[in-house]
mmCIF file of C-alpha atoms in Angstrom:
data_model
loop_
_atom_site.group_PDB
_atom_site.id
_atom_site.type_symbol
_atom_site.label_atom_id
_atom_site.label_comp_id
_atom_site.label_asym_id
_atom_site.label_seq_id
_atom_site.Cartn_x
_atom_site.Cartn_y
_atom_site.Cartn_z
ATOM 1 C CA UNK A 1 13.115 3.874 -1.329
ATOM 2 C CA UNK A 2 9.355 3.987 -1.370
ATOM 3 C CA UNK A 3 7.460 0.735 -1.330
ATOM 4 C CA UNK A 4 3.806 -0.323 -1.367
ATOM 5 C CA UNK A 5 2.746 -3.726 -0.114
ATOM 6 C CA UNK A 6 -0.595 -5.432 -0.581
ATOM 7 C CA UNK A 7 -0.327 -8.667 1.379
ATOM 8 C CA UNK A 8 -3.428 -10.358 -0.046
ATOM 9 C CA UNK A 9 -3.387 -11.545 -3.632
ATOM 10 C CA UNK A 10 -6.997 -12.689 -3.489
ATOM 11 C CA UNK A 11 -9.965 -11.793 -1.296
ATOM 12 C CA UNK A 12 -13.139 -13.791 -1.693
ATOM 13 C CA UNK A 13 -16.269 -12.582 0.116
ATOM 14 C CA UNK A 14 -20.007 -13.091 -0.121
ATOM 15 C CA UNK A 15 -22.311 -10.361 -1.315
ATOM 16 C CA UNK A 16 -23.332 -8.139 1.582
ATOM 17 C CA UNK A 17 -20.278 -9.005 3.676
ATOM 18 C CA UNK A 18 -17.671 -6.405 4.617
ATOM 19 C CA UNK A 19 -14.444 -6.291 2.677
ATOM 20 C CA UNK A 20 -11.112 -4.786 3.657
ATOM 21 C CA UNK A 21 -8.092 -4.595 1.386
ATOM 22 C CA UNK A 22 -4.812 -3.999 3.145
ATOM 23 C CA UNK A 23 -2.134 -1.613 1.948
ATOM 24 C CA UNK A 24 1.079 -0.739 3.742
ATOM 25 C CA UNK A 25 3.684 1.686 2.530
ATOM 26 C CA UNK A 26 7.159 2.972 3.269
ATOM 27 C CA UNK A 27 8.058 6.523 2.319
ATOM 28 C CA UNK A 28 10.351 9.061 3.889
ATOM 29 C CA UNK A 29 8.287 12.139 3.103
ATOM 30 C CA UNK A 30 4.665 13.141 3.481
ATOM 31 C CA UNK A 31 2.760 10.406 1.634
ATOM 32 C CA UNK A 32 -0.055 10.769 -0.822
ATOM 33 C CA UNK A 33 -1.920 7.524 -1.368
ATOM 34 C CA UNK A 34 -4.381 6.313 -3.964
ATOM 35 C CA UNK A 35 -6.512 3.297 -4.712
ATOM 36 C CA UNK A 36 -6.910 2.276 -8.335
ATOM 37 C CA UNK A 37 -9.346 -0.308 -9.642
ATOM 38 C CA UNK A 38 -9.449 -2.384 -12.789
ATOM 39 C CA UNK A 39 -12.743 -4.051 -13.685
ATOM 40 C CA UNK A 40 -12.794 -6.931 -16.133
ATOM 41 C CA UNK A 41 -11.894 -5.805 -19.660
ATOM 42 C CA UNK A 42 -11.602 -2.185 -18.578
ATOM 43 C CA UNK A 43 -8.642 0.072 -18.081
ATOM 44 C CA UNK A 44 -7.060 1.018 -14.790
ATOM 45 C CA UNK A 45 -8.915 3.898 -13.158
ATOM 46 C CA UNK A 46 -8.690 5.961 -10.019
ATOM 47 C CA UNK A 47 -11.056 4.883 -7.256
ATOM 48 C CA UNK A 48 -10.112 7.320 -4.522
ATOM 49 C CA UNK A 49 -7.271 9.368 -3.083
ATOM 50 C CA UNK A 50 -6.652 10.014 0.573
ATOM 51 C CA UNK A 51 -6.563 13.811 0.352
ATOM 52 C CA UNK A 52 -10.135 13.842 -0.946
ATOM 53 C CA UNK A 53 -11.416 12.061 2.131
ATOM 54 C CA UNK A 54 -14.495 10.969 0.236
ATOM 55 C CA UNK A 55 -16.424 7.743 -0.217
ATOM 56 C CA UNK A 56 -16.582 6.383 -3.737
ATOM 57 C CA UNK A 57 -18.962 3.520 -4.585
ATOM 58 C CA UNK A 58 -19.258 2.899 -0.850
ATOM 59 C CA UNK A 59 -15.491 2.499 -0.412
ATOM 60 C CA UNK A 60 -13.468 4.502 2.103
ATOM 61 C CA UNK A 61 -9.797 4.525 2.975
ATOM 62 C CA UNK A 62 -8.065 6.227 5.866
ATOM 63 C CA UNK A 63 -4.414 7.105 5.903
ATOM 64 C CA UNK A 64 -2.800 5.943 9.143
ATOM 65 C CA UNK A 65 0.670 7.455 9.290
ATOM 66 C CA UNK A 66 1.507 5.716 12.550
ATOM 67 C CA UNK A 67 0.905 2.290 11.043
ATOM 68 C CA UNK A 68 1.931 3.425 7.531
ATOM 69 C CA UNK A 69 -1.278 1.946 6.170
ATOM 70 C CA UNK A 70 -4.038 2.939 3.769
ATOM 71 C CA UNK A 71 -6.560 0.127 3.931
ATOM 72 C CA UNK A 72 -9.608 0.154 1.676
ATOM 73 C CA UNK A 73 -12.947 -0.789 3.206
ATOM 74 C CA UNK A 74 -16.519 -1.333 2.194
ATOM 75 C CA UNK A 75 -19.159 -2.434 4.699
ATOM 76 C CA UNK A 76 -21.377 -4.322 2.245
ATOM 77 C CA UNK A 77 -19.691 -5.791 -0.812
ATOM 78 C CA UNK A 78 -21.596 -6.011 -4.096
ATOM 79 C CA UNK A 79 -21.000 -8.364 -7.016
ATOM 80 C CA UNK A 80 -19.977 -5.409 -9.193
ATOM 81 C CA UNK A 81 -17.067 -4.768 -6.798
ATOM 82 C CA UNK A 82 -15.306 -7.828 -8.191
ATOM 83 C CA UNK A 83 -12.109 -6.429 -9.715
ATOM 84 C CA UNK A 84 -8.360 -5.931 -9.268
ATOM 85 C CA UNK A 85 -7.458 -3.249 -6.773
ATOM 86 C CA UNK A 86 -4.092 -1.498 -6.598
ATOM 87 C CA UNK A 87 -2.782 0.761 -3.888
ATOM 88 C CA UNK A 88 -0.375 3.454 -5.099
ATOM 89 C CA UNK A 89 1.914 6.051 -3.570
ATOM 90 C CA UNK A 90 2.861 9.336 -5.186
ATOM 91 C CA UNK A 91 6.540 10.244 -4.945
ATOM 92 C CA UNK A 92 6.607 14.036 -5.060
ATOM 93 C CA UNK A 93 10.395 14.113 -5.108
ATOM 94 C CA UNK A 94 10.647 11.961 -8.224
ATOM 95 C CA UNK A 95 8.500 13.649 -10.813
ATOM 96 C CA UNK A 96 5.286 12.548 -9.121
ATOM 97 C CA UNK A 97 5.807 8.955 -10.170
ATOM 98 C CA UNK A 98 3.341 6.444 -8.790
ATOM 99 C CA UNK A 99 4.601 3.350 -7.010
ATOM 100 C CA UNK A 100 2.030 0.569 -7.111
ATOM 101 C CA UNK A 101 1.478 -2.422 -4.909
ATOM 102 C CA UNK A 102 1.129 -5.879 -6.369
ATOM 103 C CA UNK A 103 -2.652 -5.759 -6.395
ATOM 104 C CA UNK A 104 -5.482 -7.641 -4.711
ATOM 105 C CA UNK A 105 -8.130 -9.492 -6.657
ATOM 106 C CA UNK A 106 -11.552 -9.196 -5.032
ATOM 107 C CA UNK A 107 -14.169 -11.775 -5.844
ATOM 108 C CA UNK A 108 -17.662 -11.144 -4.521
ATOM 109 C CA UNK A 109 -19.767 -14.268 -4.583
ATOM 110 C CA UNK A 110 -23.566 -14.157 -4.817
ATOM 111 C CA UNK B 1 -12.945 14.554 -25.489
ATOM 112 C CA UNK B 2 -11.073 11.346 -26.253
ATOM 113 C CA UNK B 3 -9.267 9.285 -23.676
ATOM 114 C CA UNK B 4 -5.743 7.902 -23.728
ATOM 115 C CA UNK B 5 -5.126 5.622 -26.678
ATOM 116 C CA UNK B 6 -2.260 3.212 -27.288
ATOM 117 C CA UNK B 7 -1.030 1.311 -30.301
ATOM 118 C CA UNK B 8 -0.575 -1.421 -31.159
ATOM 119 C CA UNK B 9 -2.811 -3.541 -28.956
ATOM 120 C CA UNK B 10 -0.621 -6.606 -29.178
ATOM 121 C CA UNK B 11 2.896 -7.186 -30.411
ATOM 122 C CA UNK B 12 5.152 -10.203 -30.745
ATOM 123 C CA UNK B 13 8.906 -9.755 -31.087
ATOM 124 C CA UNK B 14 11.994 -11.927 -30.754
ATOM 125 C CA UNK B 15 14.943 -11.458 -28.451
ATOM 126 C CA UNK B 16 17.363 -8.787 -29.581
ATOM 127 C CA UNK B 17 14.834 -6.889 -31.646
ATOM 128 C CA UNK B 18 13.693 -3.322 -31.060
ATOM 129 C CA UNK B 19 10.130 -2.137 -30.484
ATOM 130 C CA UNK B 20 8.281 1.187 -30.465
ATOM 131 C CA UNK B 21 5.023 1.648 -28.614
ATOM 132 C CA UNK B 22 2.815 4.689 -29.084
ATOM 133 C CA UNK B 23 0.516 6.680 -26.863
ATOM 134 C CA UNK B 24 -1.854 9.552 -27.530
ATOM 135 C CA UNK B 25 -2.558 11.541 -24.421
ATOM 136 C CA UNK B 26 -5.963 12.775 -23.394
ATOM 137 C CA UNK B 27 -6.886 16.194 -24.711
ATOM 138 C CA UNK B 28 -5.379 18.957 -22.571
ATOM 139 C CA UNK B 29 -2.845 16.700 -20.867
ATOM 140 C CA UNK B 30 0.818 17.683 -21.070
ATOM 141 C CA UNK B 31 2.327 14.881 -18.976
ATOM 142 C CA UNK B 32 2.703 11.272 -20.037
ATOM 143 C CA UNK B 33 3.957 8.394 -17.897
ATOM 144 C CA UNK B 34 4.829 4.874 -18.987
ATOM 145 C CA UNK B 35 4.495 1.768 -16.840
ATOM 146 C CA UNK B 36 5.438 -1.865 -17.272
ATOM 147 C CA UNK B 37 3.060 -4.429 -15.806
ATOM 148 C CA UNK B 38 4.346 -7.970 -15.710
ATOM 149 C CA UNK B 39 1.845 -10.788 -15.297
ATOM 150 C CA UNK B 40 0.445 -10.923 -11.771
ATOM 151 C CA UNK B 41 2.185 -7.735 -10.650
ATOM 152 C CA UNK B 42 1.330 -4.088 -10.249
ATOM 153 C CA UNK B 43 2.433 -1.465 -12.749
ATOM 154 C CA UNK B 44 6.070 -0.343 -12.467
ATOM 155 C CA UNK B 45 7.011 3.205 -13.381
ATOM 156 C CA UNK B 46 9.375 3.449 -16.348
ATOM 157 C CA UNK B 47 9.575 7.198 -16.977
ATOM 158 C CA UNK B 48 7.572 10.368 -17.351
ATOM 159 C CA UNK B 49 7.573 13.196 -19.878
ATOM 160 C CA UNK B 50 6.397 16.717 -19.194
ATOM 161 C CA UNK B 51 6.284 19.155 -22.097
ATOM 162 C CA UNK B 52 8.662 17.026 -24.198
ATOM 163 C CA UNK B 53 11.274 16.590 -21.439
ATOM 164 C CA UNK B 54 11.882 13.469 -19.360
ATOM 165 C CA UNK B 55 11.389 14.529 -15.728
ATOM 166 C CA UNK B 56 11.314 11.254 -13.851
ATOM 167 C CA UNK B 57 12.660 7.762 -14.360
ATOM 168 C CA UNK B 58 12.254 4.443 -12.602
ATOM 169 C CA UNK B 59 14.744 1.588 -12.290
ATOM 170 C CA UNK B 60 14.889 0.645 -15.939
ATOM 171 C CA UNK B 61 18.049 0.332 -18.055
ATOM 172 C CA UNK B 62 18.926 2.860 -20.771
ATOM 173 C CA UNK B 63 17.668 0.553 -23.500
ATOM 174 C CA UNK B 64 14.237 1.811 -22.428
ATOM 175 C CA UNK B 65 13.909 5.273 -23.941
ATOM 176 C CA UNK B 66 11.121 7.598 -24.884
ATOM 177 C CA UNK B 67 9.978 10.701 -26.637
ATOM 178 C CA UNK B 68 7.215 13.197 -26.247
ATOM 179 C CA UNK B 69 6.060 15.237 -29.204
ATOM 180 C CA UNK B 70 4.736 18.810 -29.347
ATOM 181 C CA UNK B 71 1.161 17.498 -29.376
ATOM 182 C CA UNK B 72 2.084 15.621 -26.145
ATOM 183 C CA UNK B 73 1.759 12.179 -27.677
ATOM 184 C CA UNK B 74 4.570 9.861 -26.709
ATOM 185 C CA UNK B 75 6.628 6.848 -27.740
ATOM 186 C CA UNK B 76 8.332 4.180 -25.707
ATOM 187 C CA UNK B 77 11.287 2.495 -27.380
ATOM 188 C CA UNK B 78 12.898 -0.678 -26.127
ATOM 189 C CA UNK B 79 16.140 -1.900 -27.694
ATOM 190 C CA UNK B 80 17.758 -5.325 -27.484
ATOM 191 C CA UNK B 81 14.585 -6.992 -26.257
ATOM 192 C CA UNK B 82 14.867 -9.633 -23.561
ATOM 193 C CA UNK B 83 12.406 -12.337 -22.591
ATOM 194 C CA UNK B 84 11.667 -10.501 -19.319
ATOM 195 C CA UNK B 85 10.438 -7.496 -21.279
ATOM 196 C CA UNK B 86 7.257 -9.448 -22.003
ATOM 197 C CA UNK B 87 4.560 -7.449 -20.227
ATOM 198 C CA UNK B 88 1.645 -5.081 -20.579
ATOM 199 C CA UNK B 89 2.887 -1.545 -21.193
ATOM 200 C CA UNK B 90 0.613 1.162 -19.889
ATOM 201 C CA UNK B 91 0.587 4.806 -20.776
ATOM 202 C CA UNK B 92 -1.065 7.398 -18.553
ATOM 203 C CA UNK B 93 -1.600 11.089 -19.070
ATOM 204 C CA UNK B 94 -2.537 14.008 -16.839
ATOM 205 C CA UNK B 95 -2.365 17.748 -16.665
ATOM 206 C CA UNK B 96 0.927 18.350 -14.894
ATOM 207 C CA UNK B 97 2.944 21.288 -13.724
ATOM 208 C CA UNK B 98 0.733 22.470 -10.938
ATOM 209 C CA UNK B 99 -0.759 21.516 -7.599
ATOM 210 C CA UNK B 100 -2.944 19.911 -6.549
ATOM 211 C CA UNK B 101 -1.785 16.793 -8.330
ATOM 212 C CA UNK B 102 -4.204 15.970 -11.117
ATOM 213 C CA UNK B 103 -5.535 12.501 -11.746
ATOM 214 C CA UNK B 104 -3.727 10.237 -14.195
ATOM 215 C CA UNK B 105 -5.825 8.590 -16.870
ATOM 216 C CA UNK B 106 -4.610 5.260 -18.175
ATOM 217 C CA UNK B 107 -4.705 3.809 -21.632
ATOM 218 C CA UNK B 108 -5.730 0.220 -22.397
ATOM 219 C CA UNK B 109 -2.132 -0.932 -22.718
ATOM 220 C CA UNK B 110 0.007 -2.708 -25.292
ATOM 221 C CA UNK B 111 0.687 -6.395 -24.686
ATOM 222 C CA UNK B 112 4.280 -7.180 -25.720
ATOM 223 C CA UNK B 113 5.430 -10.771 -26.028
ATOM 224 C CA UNK B 114 9.117 -11.475 -26.540
ATOM 225 C CA UNK B 115 9.984 -14.941 -27.851
#
């Protein structure tokens, strides 16, 4: 069965420091991975998806099939990056359901 | 264009009762998914409806059931409520039925407390 693991519950960094959120997955097929973000008092929203291969708000994520990882990175964290981040995997064989990781809370200190 | 809306915002029920949660999908979206998010955890997929038919289900018992209406709005029904059903219930909609996979848009959620 597919599984998404985010090993860090909380990441605390200073403004301007790099931040990396880890995501590992298990899936038997060809994976499609996403990062979702939830800012305080806002709804869950898509941050980026691996097939787009784009940078959103300075964040990038590379799919590494060998290590079954999809880590999210930003070289210089900003205070407005403080939020909950969820990694998710699309299961094409099961109605395109999304399997989410447990989430990582990022706190960027001034 | 309006986003995904859910009602009610909060709900308190007692064990054994039944509850119905409602979701209005975003304009143009024919696919609705429901998720349960327990405190401190990520969302867990309950089921999905595409054009009024359930076409995907997670590991939830049959007392979790749903409907999708011709206007693509949806309901989630939970019978015989248990304490562990206390959670935030999220609805998400997207335009389904074709590739590439279109983005899901989430509603604000309904907070259910079971006493």
